[in-house]
Amino acid sequence: MGSKAPIHILLVSYPAQGHINPLLRLAKCLAAKGSSVIFTTTKKAGKDMQTGCNITDKTVTPIGDGSLTFNFFDDGFKEDDPIRTNLSDYTPQLEHVGKKHVSKIIKNYADLKTPISCIINNIFIPWVCDVATEHKIPFAILWSESSAVFTAYYNYFHKLARFPSKPEPYIDVQLCSLLLKHNEIPDLLHPFNNYPFLGTLILEQIKNLSKALCVLVDTYEELEHDFIDYISNKSVVIRPIGPLFNNPKIKCASNIRGDFVKSDDCNIIEWLNSKPLSSVVYISFGTIVSLPQEQVNEIAYGLLNSKQVSFLWVLKVKTPPNEIVLPDGFLEETNGRGKVVKWGPQVEVLAHPSLACFITHCGWNSSMEAIALGVPVLTFPAWGDQVTNAKFLVDVFGVGIRLGYSRAENKLVSRDEVKKCLLEVMAGEKAEELKKNAIKWKKAAEAAVAVGGSSDWHLNAFIEDIKKRDP
Ligand code: UDX
């Protein structure tokens, strides 16, 4: 292949919002740096993504020096089939059709004499690595959770630390220099977790590492160097390339977004513009977690009782009989201080100068967005890596106050607790300390993705690695 010809990189995503977002961001970075990127996921996810913007199947969109092409495949289920939410039934079928589809793309590109040079996939679809190996194509994994969480899975898989077990469910776990309580490890590694199937899928991915070119992580060196060093010393090539959402390279393709839900309110930014500096609390629990009605009520009254606090709340309103409703007269009582929406442009919201803090479920995308935009947080994790991220946001990165614990503990956080934490995070000595730390991480994140920064360097090194292996 001539040195000027673009390399073709195939990205395969599990069809869920929290997985598509970071992989799509990576796709845009790679394209902006001159690669021809093919992004594939299911037709259903492709259709959902089209609600956020104008994504079209098989159209080549130029981005920077390269291009991005979507290529969607049919997962074999009707559009409204509820099986997609039952992961242990859905995932084997996804593997069955996905393997055939990925092989077909590889063959098509080879026939056109533009062979795929590398395949990148995210978690929950470890079979993509088998397809790559079968076709002798180098592959890499995008790990869209933290390096600390990656280390926990790595140590568990290789039995490098003691983890809770059925006979000893409450032991602490040593993770580098940090001691995590049993309820602070990624809960899919806990013997009593509710989703053992997902834990197995992630461990399958860890098994693939010995054959991978590298693992790309949506984090940055300055934030997690202890864990990055630790993993590097285990002879895994780990490349911190984040925060992906804040990479200046993706700004040229900001119209390509993967939002599954369209914002129901076009005036969110205008509303934020009308608020004083650092005065608004943003509340969102990501794309999967939904709180029980009683907890929604406690948060609502906590907000009301904290009198002067303004808030923007992304609330998933489910359909009956599981409908979530706000207490009667709630919005009227807030007197214009509050706005409740179904979806919002989260990155733009967090970057807005009127933002004071973020009540978050601590999904890694939300955590990274808050850290890199310098926004202090109140942590309210539900499950999975969120419980570990919450521990880090509070005790390691120093940007948060713990509001709630894992949902598995089934404790309701009272309105008084909500009010107390809100007032603490908004003003006073603790608030200043959190803001100072948040600004420090924001500056470090900007430096990491700038030209010559640590994440930019790792992304360039990754592309060079692929080129070196190109036949
Ligand atoms: C899932 C898991 O729950 C999480 O633990 C894991 O780390 C990643 O996969 P999810 O629950 O969707 O993620 O949360 P999160 O990782 O925070 O991702 C949510 C994404 O949706 C963020 O990028 C956020 O910016 C975006 N979002 C959310 C919006 O753009 N608008 C909204 O209104 C809400």
Short mmCIF file of C-alpha atoms and ligand atoms in Angstrom, two decimals:
data_model
loop_
_atom_site.label_atom_id
_atom_site.label_comp_id
_atom_site.label_asym_id
_atom_site.label_seq_id
_atom_site.Cartn_x
_atom_site.Cartn_y
_atom_site.Cartn_z
CA MET A 1 0.00 0.00 0.00
CA GLY A 2 1.34 3.47 -0.89
CA SER A 3 2.25 5.60 2.11
CA LYS A 4 -0.32 8.31 1.23
CA ALA A 5 -3.32 5.95 0.94
CA PRO A 6 -5.62 6.13 3.97
CA ILE A 7 -5.75 3.11 6.24
CA HIS A 8 -9.19 1.53 6.64
CA ILE A 9 -10.25 0.95 10.22
CA LEU A 10 -13.43 -0.94 11.08
CA LEU A 11 -15.16 -0.01 14.35
CA VAL A 12 -17.79 -2.41 15.70
CA SER A 13 -20.09 -1.21 18.48
CA TYR A 14 -22.43 -2.94 20.87
CA PRO A 15 -25.80 -1.30 20.12
CA ALA A 16 -26.28 0.70 23.33
CA GLN A 17 -25.99 4.45 23.86
CA GLY A 18 -23.24 4.32 26.51
CA HIS A 19 -21.14 2.17 24.10
CA ILE A 20 -21.87 3.98 20.84
CA ASN A 21 -21.03 7.46 22.19
CA PRO A 22 -17.33 6.85 23.00
CA LEU A 23 -16.72 4.64 19.95
CA LEU A 24 -18.26 7.25 17.66
CA ARG A 25 -16.04 9.88 19.25
CA LEU A 26 -13.02 7.67 18.56
CA ALA A 27 -14.24 7.17 14.98
CA LYS A 28 -14.27 10.93 14.43
CA CYS A 29 -10.77 11.38 15.93
CA LEU A 30 -9.33 8.64 13.70
CA ALA A 31 -11.04 10.04 10.62
CA ALA A 32 -9.86 13.57 11.40
CA LYS A 33 -6.32 12.20 11.52
CA GLY A 34 -6.63 10.85 7.97
CA SER A 35 -8.08 7.33 8.31
CA SER A 36 -11.01 5.91 6.41
CA VAL A 37 -13.27 4.73 9.23
CA ILE A 38 -16.18 2.31 8.87
CA PHE A 39 -18.52 2.31 11.87
CA THR A 40 -20.85 -0.64 12.19
CA THR A 41 -23.62 -1.53 14.61
CA THR A 42 -27.20 -2.77 14.30
CA LYS A 43 -29.83 -1.18 12.04
CA LYS A 44 -31.99 -0.56 15.09
CA ALA A 45 -29.20 1.39 16.82
CA GLY A 46 -28.51 3.20 13.52
CA LYS A 47 -32.15 4.26 13.36
CA ASP A 48 -32.06 5.40 16.99
CA MET A 49 -28.91 7.42 16.27
CA GLN A 50 -30.73 9.16 13.42
CA THR A 51 -33.05 10.83 15.94
CA GLY A 52 -30.09 12.94 17.08
CA CYS A 53 -28.75 13.87 13.63
CA ASN A 54 -28.60 13.04 9.96
CA ILE A 55 -26.68 9.77 9.90
CA THR A 56 -27.07 7.78 6.69
CA ASP A 57 -26.10 4.19 5.95
CA LYS A 58 -23.14 3.68 3.57
CA THR A 59 -22.63 7.38 2.78
CA VAL A 60 -18.98 8.45 2.98
CA THR A 61 -18.70 11.63 5.04
CA PRO A 62 -15.37 13.50 4.84
CA ILE A 63 -13.98 14.45 8.25
CA GLY A 64 -10.68 16.33 8.50
CA ASP A 65 -8.14 14.45 6.36
CA GLY A 66 -10.15 11.21 6.39
CA SER A 67 -13.73 9.96 6.27
CA LEU A 68 -16.45 8.15 8.20
CA THR A 69 -18.90 5.63 6.72
CA PHE A 70 -21.74 3.95 8.63
CA ASN A 71 -22.65 0.38 7.81
CA PHE A 72 -25.61 -1.02 9.72
CA PHE A 73 -26.72 -4.66 9.94
CA ASP A 74 -30.00 -6.36 10.78
CA ASP A 75 -29.98 -8.14 14.15
CA GLY A 76 -32.93 -10.25 13.03
CA PHE A 77 -35.52 -8.88 15.45
CA LYS A 78 -38.58 -6.72 14.83
CA GLU A 79 -38.10 -3.06 15.68
CA ASP A 80 -40.09 -3.19 18.93
CA ASP A 81 -38.97 -6.66 20.07
CA PRO A 82 -38.47 -6.54 23.86
CA ILE A 83 -35.75 -9.22 23.61
CA ARG A 84 -33.19 -6.44 23.11
CA THR A 85 -33.46 -5.56 26.80
CA ASN A 86 -32.94 -9.19 27.82
CA LEU A 87 -29.22 -9.30 27.23
CA SER A 88 -28.65 -12.99 27.91
CA ASP A 89 -31.11 -13.86 25.11
CA TYR A 90 -30.21 -11.01 22.78
CA THR A 91 -26.41 -11.21 22.87
CA PRO A 92 -25.99 -14.73 21.39
CA GLN A 93 -28.17 -13.74 18.42
CA LEU A 94 -26.17 -10.53 18.01
CA GLU A 95 -23.01 -12.63 17.92
CA HIS A 96 -24.50 -14.98 15.34
CA VAL A 97 -25.50 -12.27 12.85
CA GLY A 98 -22.70 -9.87 13.78
CA LYS A 99 -19.95 -12.37 12.96
CA LYS A 100 -21.33 -12.90 9.47
CA HIS A 101 -21.75 -9.18 8.88
CA VAL A 102 -18.24 -8.23 10.04
CA SER A 103 -16.74 -10.98 7.85
CA LYS A 104 -18.74 -9.64 4.91
CA ILE A 105 -17.40 -6.10 5.37
CA ILE A 106 -13.85 -7.45 5.59
CA LYS A 107 -14.35 -9.40 2.37
CA ASN A 108 -15.96 -6.46 0.53
CA TYR A 109 -13.11 -4.12 1.39
CA ALA A 110 -10.51 -6.75 0.45
CA ASP A 111 -12.25 -7.24 -2.92
CA LEU A 112 -12.04 -3.49 -3.55
CA LYS A 113 -8.29 -3.65 -2.85
CA THR A 114 -8.78 -1.38 0.18
CA PRO A 115 -8.32 -3.97 2.93
CA ILE A 116 -9.28 -3.36 6.53
CA SER A 117 -6.06 -2.69 8.47
CA CYS A 118 -7.44 -2.84 11.99
CA ILE A 119 -10.69 -3.65 13.81
CA ILE A 120 -11.71 -1.94 17.04
CA ASN A 121 -14.58 -3.09 19.22
CA ASN A 122 -16.03 -2.18 22.59
CA ILE A 123 -17.12 -4.32 25.53
CA PHE A 124 -19.92 -6.95 25.45
CA ILE A 125 -18.93 -8.14 21.92
CA PRO A 126 -15.72 -10.15 22.48
CA TRP A 127 -16.52 -12.27 19.39
CA VAL A 128 -15.34 -9.41 17.16
CA CYS A 129 -11.77 -10.30 18.21
CA ASP A 130 -12.32 -13.89 16.99
CA VAL A 131 -13.44 -12.63 13.59
CA ALA A 132 -10.38 -10.35 13.36
CA THR A 133 -8.05 -13.21 14.30
CA GLU A 134 -9.71 -15.52 11.79
CA HIS A 135 -9.04 -12.97 9.01
CA LYS A 136 -5.52 -12.21 10.35
CA ILE A 137 -6.38 -8.55 10.92
CA PRO A 138 -4.90 -6.73 13.94
CA PHE A 139 -7.49 -5.67 16.47
CA ALA A 140 -7.72 -3.28 19.40
CA ILE A 141 -10.29 -2.85 22.13
CA LEU A 142 -11.82 0.45 23.17
CA TRP A 143 -12.32 0.25 26.91
CA SER A 144 -14.89 2.93 27.65
CA GLU A 145 -14.65 2.63 31.41
CA SER A 146 -11.80 3.80 33.64
CA SER A 147 -8.29 2.31 33.82
CA ALA A 148 -8.94 1.57 37.49
CA VAL A 149 -12.00 -0.50 36.56
CA PHE A 150 -9.98 -2.18 33.83
CA THR A 151 -7.33 -3.04 36.44
CA ALA A 152 -9.99 -4.58 38.68
CA TYR A 153 -11.19 -6.89 35.86
CA TYR A 154 -7.61 -7.67 34.87
CA ASN A 155 -6.62 -8.60 38.42
CA TYR A 156 -9.77 -10.65 38.88
CA PHE A 157 -9.24 -12.57 35.64
CA HIS A 158 -5.56 -13.26 36.39
CA LYS A 159 -6.25 -13.90 40.08
CA LEU A 160 -3.80 -11.17 41.09
CA ALA A 161 -5.83 -10.06 44.11
CA ARG A 162 -8.43 -11.50 46.46
CA PHE A 163 -11.98 -10.58 45.50
CA PRO A 164 -15.25 -11.16 47.37
CA SER A 165 -16.58 -14.70 46.97
CA LYS A 166 -19.71 -16.49 48.21
CA PRO A 167 -17.97 -17.68 51.41
CA GLU A 168 -16.29 -14.26 51.90
CA PRO A 169 -18.58 -11.68 50.27
CA TYR A 170 -17.51 -8.65 52.33
CA ILE A 171 -13.73 -8.57 52.01
CA ASP A 172 -11.83 -5.47 50.86
CA VAL A 173 -9.91 -5.54 47.58
CA GLN A 174 -6.43 -4.11 47.05
CA LEU A 175 -6.28 -2.18 43.77
CA CYS A 176 -2.76 -0.77 43.30
CA SER A 177 -2.23 1.45 46.36
CA LEU A 178 -5.96 1.75 47.04
CA LEU A 179 -8.11 -0.44 49.24
CA LEU A 180 -11.67 -0.77 47.88
CA LYS A 181 -14.56 -1.96 50.01
CA HIS A 182 -16.61 -4.87 48.69
CA ASN A 183 -19.26 -2.41 47.51
CA GLU A 184 -16.74 -0.20 45.71
CA ILE A 185 -15.41 -2.80 43.26
CA PRO A 186 -17.22 -2.96 39.87
CA ASP A 187 -20.25 -4.85 41.10
CA LEU A 188 -20.27 -7.30 38.16
CA LEU A 189 -17.27 -8.85 39.95
CA HIS A 190 -19.27 -9.37 43.12
CA PRO A 191 -20.59 -12.92 43.70
CA PHE A 192 -24.11 -11.64 44.42
CA ASN A 193 -24.46 -9.23 41.48
CA ASN A 194 -27.66 -9.21 39.43
CA TYR A 195 -26.02 -9.54 36.00
CA PRO A 196 -23.43 -12.37 36.11
CA PHE A 197 -23.82 -12.77 32.35
CA LEU A 198 -22.42 -9.28 31.67
CA GLY A 199 -19.46 -9.90 33.97
CA THR A 200 -18.62 -13.02 31.94
CA LEU A 201 -18.75 -11.06 28.67
CA ILE A 202 -16.34 -8.47 30.01
CA LEU A 203 -13.94 -11.15 31.25
CA GLU A 204 -14.03 -12.71 27.76
CA GLN A 205 -12.72 -9.39 26.51
CA ILE A 206 -9.89 -9.44 29.06
CA LYS A 207 -9.01 -12.92 27.77
CA ASN A 208 -8.62 -11.45 24.26
CA LEU A 209 -5.97 -8.99 25.38
CA SER A 210 -3.04 -11.31 24.82
CA LYS A 211 -3.80 -11.16 21.07
CA ALA A 212 -4.74 -7.46 20.84
CA LEU A 213 -2.62 -4.70 19.37
CA CYS A 214 -3.54 -2.62 22.38
CA VAL A 215 -6.35 -1.49 24.63
CA LEU A 216 -7.44 2.10 24.04
CA VAL A 217 -8.90 3.73 27.14
CA ASP A 218 -11.12 6.80 27.33
CA THR A 219 -9.05 8.39 30.08
CA TYR A 220 -5.86 10.44 30.30
CA GLU A 221 -2.44 9.72 31.69
CA GLU A 222 -2.43 12.56 34.26
CA LEU A 223 -5.71 11.37 35.79
CA GLU A 224 -4.96 7.66 36.16
CA HIS A 225 -1.20 7.21 35.78
CA ASP A 226 -0.89 4.66 38.64
CA PHE A 227 -3.28 2.26 36.94
CA ILE A 228 -1.90 2.92 33.46
CA ASP A 229 1.64 2.19 34.72
CA TYR A 230 0.46 -0.91 36.54
CA ILE A 231 -1.20 -2.36 33.44
CA SER A 232 1.72 -1.36 31.18
CA ASN A 233 3.98 -3.39 33.47
CA LYS A 234 1.78 -6.41 32.81
CA SER A 235 2.85 -6.39 29.17
CA VAL A 236 -0.48 -5.11 27.90
CA VAL A 237 -0.16 -2.10 25.60
CA ILE A 238 -2.56 0.38 27.16
CA ARG A 239 -3.13 3.66 25.39
CA PRO A 240 -4.99 6.42 27.27
CA ILE A 241 -6.50 8.56 24.48
CA GLY A 242 -9.21 10.54 26.25
CA PRO A 243 -11.19 12.45 27.03
CA LEU A 244 -12.49 11.54 23.59
CA PHE A 245 -15.47 13.89 23.77
CA ASN A 246 -13.15 16.87 24.27
CA ASN A 247 -10.70 16.10 21.50
CA PRO A 248 -10.37 19.24 19.35
CA LYS A 249 -10.22 16.95 16.29
CA ILE A 250 -13.87 15.94 16.67
CA LYS A 251 -15.16 19.51 16.69
CA CYS A 252 -15.11 19.54 12.87
CA ALA A 253 -17.71 16.74 12.93
CA SER A 254 -19.87 17.97 15.80
CA ASN A 255 -23.01 17.52 13.66
CA ILE A 256 -22.51 13.72 13.72
CA ARG A 257 -23.85 12.57 17.08
CA GLY A 258 -25.23 9.28 18.23
CA ASP A 259 -28.03 10.46 20.55
CA PHE A 260 -30.85 7.90 20.75
CA VAL A 261 -33.25 10.46 22.19
CA LYS A 262 -34.04 13.82 20.69
CA SER A 263 -34.07 16.73 23.09
CA ASP A 264 -37.68 17.68 23.79
CA ASP A 265 -36.71 21.26 24.55
CA CYS A 266 -34.75 23.54 22.24
CA ASN A 267 -34.38 26.27 24.85
CA ILE A 268 -32.05 24.53 27.30
CA ILE A 269 -28.98 26.61 26.51
CA GLU A 270 -31.03 29.83 26.38
CA TRP A 271 -32.45 28.94 29.80
CA LEU A 272 -28.92 28.36 31.14
CA ASN A 273 -27.85 31.70 29.62
CA SER A 274 -30.46 33.40 31.80
CA LYS A 275 -28.95 32.02 35.01
CA PRO A 276 -26.10 33.56 37.05
CA LEU A 277 -22.59 32.07 36.94
CA SER A 278 -22.15 28.76 38.82
CA SER A 279 -25.74 28.64 40.03
CA VAL A 280 -27.38 25.62 38.34
CA VAL A 281 -27.43 21.96 39.43
CA TYR A 282 -27.63 19.48 36.54
CA ILE A 283 -29.21 16.10 37.32
CA SER A 284 -28.95 13.07 35.03
CA PHE A 285 -28.66 9.33 35.55
CA GLY A 286 -27.44 8.37 32.08
CA THR A 287 -29.23 6.15 29.63
CA ILE A 288 -30.05 3.00 31.61
CA VAL A 289 -30.53 3.75 35.29
CA SER A 290 -33.98 4.84 36.38
CA LEU A 291 -34.77 5.68 39.95
CA PRO A 292 -37.80 4.41 41.86
CA GLN A 293 -40.66 6.85 42.34
CA GLU A 294 -39.91 7.32 46.07
CA GLN A 295 -36.33 8.37 45.29
CA VAL A 296 -37.48 10.81 42.60
CA ASN A 297 -39.80 12.36 45.20
CA GLU A 298 -36.98 12.75 47.74
CA ILE A 299 -34.72 14.45 45.17
CA ALA A 300 -37.59 16.72 44.12
CA TYR A 301 -38.28 17.82 47.71
CA GLY A 302 -34.55 18.15 48.41
CA LEU A 303 -34.36 20.59 45.48
CA LEU A 304 -37.45 22.47 46.63
CA ASN A 305 -36.21 22.73 50.20
CA SER A 306 -32.80 24.00 49.17
CA LYS A 307 -34.66 27.20 48.25
CA GLN A 308 -32.27 29.23 46.06
CA VAL A 309 -30.79 26.36 43.98
CA SER A 310 -31.72 26.33 40.25
CA PHE A 311 -31.73 22.98 38.47
CA LEU A 312 -31.91 21.23 35.10
CA TRP A 313 -33.17 17.66 35.49
CA VAL A 314 -33.04 14.97 32.78
CA LEU A 315 -35.82 12.63 33.86
CA LYS A 316 -36.69 9.42 32.06
CA VAL A 317 -40.45 9.24 32.18
CA LYS A 318 -41.36 5.58 31.70
CA THR A 319 -44.64 4.40 30.29
CA PRO A 320 -47.47 3.17 32.59
CA PRO A 321 -47.57 1.15 34.85
CA ASN A 322 -43.93 2.10 35.64
CA GLU A 323 -44.49 5.77 34.98
CA ILE A 324 -42.34 8.19 36.99
CA VAL A 325 -44.08 11.42 37.92
CA LEU A 326 -42.97 14.55 39.71
CA PRO A 327 -44.81 15.43 42.93
CA ASP A 328 -47.99 17.46 42.31
CA GLY A 329 -47.32 21.15 41.78
CA PHE A 330 -43.54 20.64 41.99
CA LEU A 331 -42.50 22.77 39.02
CA GLU A 332 -44.90 25.59 39.98
CA GLU A 333 -43.44 25.63 43.48
CA THR A 334 -39.89 26.02 42.19
CA ASN A 335 -40.98 29.35 40.72
CA GLY A 336 -39.00 29.10 37.49
CA ARG A 337 -35.88 27.83 39.24
CA GLY A 338 -36.21 24.42 37.63
CA LYS A 339 -36.42 22.82 34.21
CA VAL A 340 -37.21 19.14 33.60
CA VAL A 341 -36.40 17.55 30.21
CA LYS A 342 -36.28 14.06 28.70
CA TRP A 343 -32.84 14.57 27.12
CA GLY A 344 -30.37 17.40 26.77
CA PRO A 345 -27.04 18.21 25.11
CA GLN A 346 -25.09 17.05 28.19
CA VAL A 347 -21.61 18.11 27.11
CA GLU A 348 -22.80 21.62 26.22
CA VAL A 349 -24.74 21.79 29.50
CA LEU A 350 -21.74 20.77 31.61
CA ALA A 351 -19.54 23.25 29.75
CA HIS A 352 -21.94 26.14 30.43
CA PRO A 353 -20.65 28.83 32.83
CA SER A 354 -23.93 28.81 34.79
CA LEU A 355 -23.33 25.18 35.86
CA ALA A 356 -22.43 24.69 39.51
CA CYS A 357 -22.59 20.93 39.99
CA PHE A 358 -23.82 17.63 38.57
CA ILE A 359 -25.84 14.97 40.40
CA THR A 360 -24.71 11.89 38.47
CA HIS A 361 -25.06 8.11 38.43
CA CYS A 362 -21.31 8.07 37.63
CA GLY A 363 -21.38 6.23 34.29
CA TRP A 364 -17.85 6.64 32.92
CA ASN A 365 -18.91 8.91 30.06
CA SER A 366 -20.68 11.27 32.45
CA SER A 367 -17.80 11.06 34.94
CA MET A 368 -15.22 11.87 32.27
CA GLU A 369 -17.36 14.72 30.92
CA ALA A 370 -17.69 16.25 34.42
CA ILE A 371 -13.99 15.83 35.25
CA ALA A 372 -12.75 17.23 31.95
CA LEU A 373 -15.15 20.18 32.06
CA GLY A 374 -14.27 21.05 35.66
CA VAL A 375 -17.70 20.40 37.19
CA PRO A 376 -17.95 19.18 40.83
CA VAL A 377 -20.33 16.26 41.35
CA LEU A 378 -22.70 14.65 43.83
CA THR A 379 -22.34 10.90 43.27
CA PHE A 380 -25.35 8.61 43.12
CA PRO A 381 -24.18 5.32 41.54
CA ALA A 382 -26.48 2.42 40.74
CA TRP A 383 -24.45 -0.58 39.56
CA GLY A 384 -21.51 -1.88 37.47
CA ASP A 385 -18.49 0.43 37.25
CA GLN A 386 -20.54 3.34 38.59
CA VAL A 387 -19.85 2.37 42.21
CA THR A 388 -16.08 2.38 41.55
CA ASN A 389 -16.25 5.63 39.61
CA ALA A 390 -18.11 7.23 42.53
CA LYS A 391 -15.33 6.18 44.93
CA PHE A 392 -12.71 7.74 42.63
CA LEU A 393 -14.64 10.97 42.02
CA VAL A 394 -14.95 11.51 45.77
CA ASP A 395 -11.81 10.05 47.35
CA VAL A 396 -9.18 10.02 44.61
CA PHE A 397 -9.93 12.87 42.19
CA GLY A 398 -11.41 15.04 44.97
CA VAL A 399 -14.20 16.51 42.84
CA GLY A 400 -17.27 15.08 44.53
CA ILE A 401 -19.40 14.46 47.58
CA ARG A 402 -21.04 11.10 48.08
CA LEU A 403 -24.82 11.42 47.92
CA GLY A 404 -26.01 7.84 47.48
CA TYR A 405 -24.65 4.32 47.50
CA SER A 406 -25.27 1.44 45.11
CA ARG A 407 -28.94 0.77 44.35
CA ALA A 408 -28.30 -2.84 45.40
CA GLU A 409 -28.11 -1.54 48.97
CA ASN A 410 -31.66 -0.37 48.55
CA LYS A 411 -31.31 2.71 50.73
CA LEU A 412 -33.41 5.74 50.03
CA VAL A 413 -31.49 9.04 50.11
CA SER A 414 -33.70 11.44 52.03
CA ARG A 415 -34.68 14.97 50.99
CA ASP A 416 -32.69 16.34 53.95
CA GLU A 417 -29.57 14.55 52.74
CA VAL A 418 -30.10 15.89 49.21
CA LYS A 419 -30.50 19.42 50.54
CA LYS A 420 -27.46 19.15 52.85
CA CYS A 421 -25.18 17.84 50.06
CA LEU A 422 -26.45 20.41 47.57
CA LEU A 423 -25.71 23.29 49.88
CA GLU A 424 -22.27 21.85 50.65
CA VAL A 425 -21.30 21.43 46.99
CA MET A 426 -22.57 24.92 46.02
CA ALA A 427 -20.85 27.18 48.54
CA GLY A 428 -18.33 27.23 51.36
CA GLU A 429 -14.93 25.68 52.07
CA LYS A 430 -15.70 22.22 50.70
CA ALA A 431 -17.19 23.71 47.53
CA GLU A 432 -14.02 25.73 46.96
CA GLU A 433 -11.80 22.69 47.44
CA LEU A 434 -13.88 20.65 44.96
CA LYS A 435 -13.87 23.45 42.38
CA LYS A 436 -10.09 23.88 42.73
CA ASN A 437 -9.52 20.18 42.05
CA ALA A 438 -12.05 20.18 39.22
CA ILE A 439 -10.24 23.06 37.48
CA LYS A 440 -6.92 21.23 37.89
CA TRP A 441 -8.30 18.13 36.09
CA LYS A 442 -9.95 20.28 33.43
CA LYS A 443 -6.64 21.93 32.55
CA ALA A 444 -4.86 18.56 32.52
CA ALA A 445 -7.56 17.11 30.25
CA GLU A 446 -7.22 19.99 27.79
CA ALA A 447 -3.44 19.56 27.73
CA ALA A 448 -3.76 15.80 27.18
CA VAL A 449 -5.80 16.13 23.97
CA ALA A 450 -3.96 19.17 22.60
CA VAL A 451 -1.36 18.58 19.85
CA GLY A 452 1.64 16.89 21.50
CA GLY A 453 -0.33 16.10 24.70
CA SER A 454 -0.23 12.59 26.21
CA SER A 455 -3.53 11.40 24.68
CA ASP A 456 -2.73 12.91 21.29
CA TRP A 457 0.66 11.18 21.39
CA HIS A 458 -0.94 7.79 22.20
CA LEU A 459 -3.50 8.14 19.41
CA ASN A 460 -0.76 8.95 16.88
CA ALA A 461 1.32 6.04 18.16
CA PHE A 462 -1.68 3.73 17.71
CA ILE A 463 -2.15 4.83 14.09
CA GLU A 464 1.59 4.33 13.46
CA ASP A 465 1.36 0.82 14.95
CA ILE A 466 -1.40 -0.04 12.47
CA LYS A 467 0.56 1.40 9.53
CA LYS A 468 3.64 -0.62 10.49
CA ARG A 469 1.62 -3.82 10.26
CA ASP A 470 -0.08 -2.90 7.03
CA PRO A 471 0.92 -5.29 4.28
C1 UDX B 1 -23.39 2.74 30.57
C2 UDX B 1 -23.19 2.25 32.02
O1 UDX B 1 -24.37 2.50 32.75
C3 UDX B 1 -22.00 2.94 32.64
O2 UDX B 1 -21.83 2.48 33.95
C4 UDX B 1 -20.76 2.68 31.83
O3 UDX B 1 -19.67 3.37 32.41
C5 UDX B 1 -20.98 3.09 30.38
O4 UDX B 1 -22.15 2.46 29.86
P1 UDX B 1 -24.78 5.11 30.72
O5 UDX B 1 -25.61 4.66 31.85
O6 UDX B 1 -25.46 5.38 29.49
O7 UDX B 1 -23.55 4.11 30.45
O8 UDX B 1 -24.03 6.44 31.28
P2 UDX B 1 -22.81 7.25 30.77
O9 UDX B 1 -21.59 6.42 30.63
O10 UDX B 1 -22.68 8.39 31.68
O11 UDX B 1 -23.22 7.74 29.31
C6 UDX B 1 -24.32 8.56 29.07
C7 UDX B 1 -24.01 9.43 27.85
O12 UDX B 1 -25.24 10.02 27.39
C8 UDX B 1 -23.05 10.56 28.14
O13 UDX B 1 -22.11 10.68 27.09
C9 UDX B 1 -23.94 11.80 28.19
O14 UDX B 1 -23.29 12.99 27.75
C10 UDX B 1 -25.07 11.42 27.27
N1 UDX B 1 -26.32 12.10 27.66
C11 UDX B 1 -27.05 11.69 28.74
C12 UDX B 1 -26.74 13.18 26.90
O15 UDX B 1 -26.06 13.58 25.93
N2 UDX B 1 -27.90 13.79 27.25
C13 UDX B 1 -28.67 13.41 28.30
O16 UDX B 1 -29.71 14.03 28.54
C14 UDX B 1 -28.22 12.30 29.08
#
